[in-house]
Amino acid sequence: MASLDASELGVQLDNDHLPETNGRMAVCRRCGVTTDGPTGHVHRLREREVARAGRWLDASDRQHRIDQARSRAS
């Protein structure tokens, strides 16, 4: 993955999935990244979360491709 800043990765995470929070903490339960608030409308990464978010997106993309290949093989 190319080097992206926190806001670009936040947009990519938003495109991948809607933030899922527990309503009390501003953290997405799905990817573990900070959201805009406890209700979690969008991802708002901190600089220290960039590397982990990039790895999460890579893994999510890989899983999506695996699922597509399996569905084509069925």
XYZ file of N, CA and C in Angstrom:
222
model
N 0.839 -1.168 0.000
C 0.000 0.000 0.000
C 0.885 1.232 0.000
N 0.524 2.202 -0.760
C 1.273 3.451 -0.796
C 1.129 4.179 0.532
N 2.089 4.998 0.849
C 2.038 5.756 2.088
C 0.907 6.778 2.022
N -0.007 6.665 2.938
C -1.158 7.552 2.985
C -1.191 8.256 4.330
N -1.805 9.429 4.374
C -1.926 10.093 5.662
C -3.194 9.615 6.368
N -3.355 10.051 7.597
C -4.453 9.570 8.431
C -5.820 9.867 7.835
N -6.011 11.038 7.260
C -7.337 11.368 6.713
C -7.676 10.499 5.506
N -6.688 10.209 4.653
C -6.943 9.348 3.490
C -7.287 7.926 3.928
N -6.584 7.429 4.936
C -6.899 6.091 5.439
C -8.266 6.074 6.098
N -8.625 7.155 6.774
C -9.952 7.244 7.377
C -11.047 7.138 6.330
N -10.853 7.795 5.203
C -11.822 7.722 4.111
C -11.883 6.299 3.564
N -10.739 5.654 3.412
C -10.731 4.277 2.920
C -11.454 3.346 3.887
N -11.239 3.547 5.194
C -11.950 2.733 6.175
C -13.455 2.983 6.101
N -13.849 4.249 5.943
C -15.274 4.575 5.811
C -15.872 3.903 4.581
N -15.115 3.827 3.496
C -15.596 3.168 2.279
C -15.679 1.661 2.472
N -14.791 1.103 3.289
C -14.775 -0.337 3.541
C -15.932 -0.751 4.442
N -16.156 0.029 5.502
C -17.226 -0.305 6.444
C -17.613 0.918 7.275
N -18.848 0.931 7.738
C -19.296 1.974 8.648
C -18.726 1.691 10.030
N -18.330 2.730 10.759
C -17.812 2.498 12.108
C -18.866 1.823 12.986
N -18.409 0.870 13.775
C -19.277 0.172 14.720
C -18.724 0.440 16.115
N -19.439 1.223 16.911
C -18.997 1.512 18.274
C -19.983 0.925 19.272
N -19.588 0.925 20.539
C -20.497 0.432 21.573
C -21.374 1.548 22.130
N -21.264 2.754 21.566
C -22.073 3.877 22.000
C -21.497 4.650 23.168
N -20.405 4.146 23.748
C -19.762 4.827 24.868
C -18.330 5.239 24.561
N -17.675 4.485 23.696
C -16.278 4.762 23.361
C -16.171 5.117 21.878
N -15.290 6.032 21.559
C -15.098 6.466 20.175
C -14.074 5.580 19.476
N -14.340 4.269 19.470
C -13.451 3.289 18.841
C -14.303 2.297 18.066
N -13.938 2.071 16.814
C -14.650 1.108 15.977
C -14.347 -0.307 16.461
N -15.388 -1.068 16.747
C -15.199 -2.447 17.202
C -14.671 -3.341 16.098
N -14.912 -2.971 14.877
C -14.516 -3.807 13.747
C -13.016 -3.713 13.456
N -12.485 -2.479 13.397
C -11.074 -2.318 13.022
C -10.208 -1.752 14.148
N -10.823 -1.264 15.229
C -10.062 -0.756 16.359
C -9.557 0.667 16.216
N -10.020 1.390 15.220
C -9.557 2.751 14.949
C -10.502 3.757 15.607
N -9.961 4.907 15.996
C -10.736 5.969 16.603
C -11.784 6.499 15.634
N -12.958 6.830 16.182
C -14.031 7.414 15.382
C -14.246 8.859 15.811
N -15.183 9.524 15.172
C -15.438 10.933 15.473
C -16.165 11.142 16.794
N -16.649 10.103 17.398
C -17.333 10.201 18.679
C -17.919 8.862 19.065
N -18.550 8.787 20.223
C -19.110 7.516 20.686
C -20.151 6.916 19.751
N -20.847 7.749 18.987
C -21.829 7.212 18.041
C -21.176 6.748 16.749
N -19.949 7.180 16.465
C -19.147 6.676 15.358
C -19.723 6.844 13.979
N -19.745 8.061 13.473
C -20.225 8.292 12.110
C -19.119 8.117 11.073
N -17.887 8.491 11.401
C -16.741 8.335 10.495
C -15.489 7.979 11.308
N -14.517 7.377 10.635
C -13.234 7.065 11.258
C -12.368 8.326 11.313
N -11.716 8.576 12.425
C -10.795 9.705 12.602
C -9.501 9.162 13.195
N -8.586 8.769 12.324
C -7.338 8.166 12.770
C -6.417 9.164 13.438
N -5.699 8.675 14.411
C -4.584 9.412 14.986
C -3.339 8.945 14.242
N -2.308 9.756 14.246
C -1.081 9.400 13.510
C -0.531 8.042 13.935
N -0.651 7.714 15.206
C -0.108 6.431 15.685
C -0.916 5.228 15.189
N -2.113 5.462 14.652
C -2.958 4.375 14.162
C -2.792 4.103 12.667
N -2.018 4.910 11.988
C -1.908 4.810 10.527
C -1.382 3.450 10.084
N -0.316 2.977 10.678
C 0.274 1.698 10.258
C -0.698 0.549 10.494
N -1.323 0.515 11.657
C -2.264 -0.555 11.971
C -3.472 -0.507 11.044
N -3.974 0.698 10.754
C -5.116 0.830 9.852
C -4.758 0.351 8.448
N -3.552 0.649 7.998
C -3.104 0.177 6.689
C -3.057 -1.336 6.626
N -2.549 -1.954 7.689
C -2.506 -3.421 7.736
C -3.916 -3.999 7.763
N -4.820 -3.340 8.505
C -6.192 -3.826 8.579
C -6.855 -3.762 7.209
N -6.653 -2.662 6.492
C -7.232 -2.530 5.153
C -6.661 -3.561 4.198
N -5.352 -3.824 4.274
C -4.739 -4.856 3.434
C -5.369 -6.220 3.712
N -5.536 -6.554 4.994
C -6.126 -7.841 5.369
C -7.580 -7.926 4.928
N -8.315 -6.832 5.060
C -9.716 -6.808 4.637
C -9.826 -7.015 3.130
N -8.958 -6.356 2.375
C -8.954 -6.511 0.921
C -8.610 -7.944 0.531
N -7.630 -8.521 1.195
C -7.228 -9.901 0.923
C -8.387 -10.858 1.209
N -9.080 -10.654 2.337
C -10.218 -11.511 2.682
C -11.348 -11.366 1.665
N -11.577 -10.149 1.197
C -12.613 -9.909 0.184
C -12.294 -10.678 -1.104
N -11.024 -10.647 -1.520
C -10.632 -11.376 -2.729
C -10.755 -12.879 -2.543
N -10.423 -13.382 -1.370
C -10.565 -14.813 -1.080
C -12.027 -15.215 -1.141
N -12.894 -14.414 -0.521
C -14.337 -14.706 -0.532
C -14.887 -14.717 -1.963
N -14.432 -13.762 -2.792
C -14.878 -13.735 -4.184
C -14.435 -14.980 -4.931
N -13.211 -15.404 -4.728
C -12.692 -16.589 -5.401
C -13.462 -17.835 -4.967
N -13.770 -17.927 -3.683
C -14.540 -19.068 -3.188
C -15.945 -19.090 -3.781
N -16.563 -17.922 -3.894
C -17.927 -17.899 -4.429
C -17.935 -18.245 -5.920
N -16.883 -17.883 -6.632
C -16.792 -18.248 -8.055
C -16.561 -19.749 -8.216
N -15.835 -20.349 -7.274
C -15.523 -21.779 -7.360
C -16.719 -22.647 -6.992
N -17.686 -22.088 -6.287
C -18.859 -22.870 -5.845
C -19.841 -23.104 -6.963
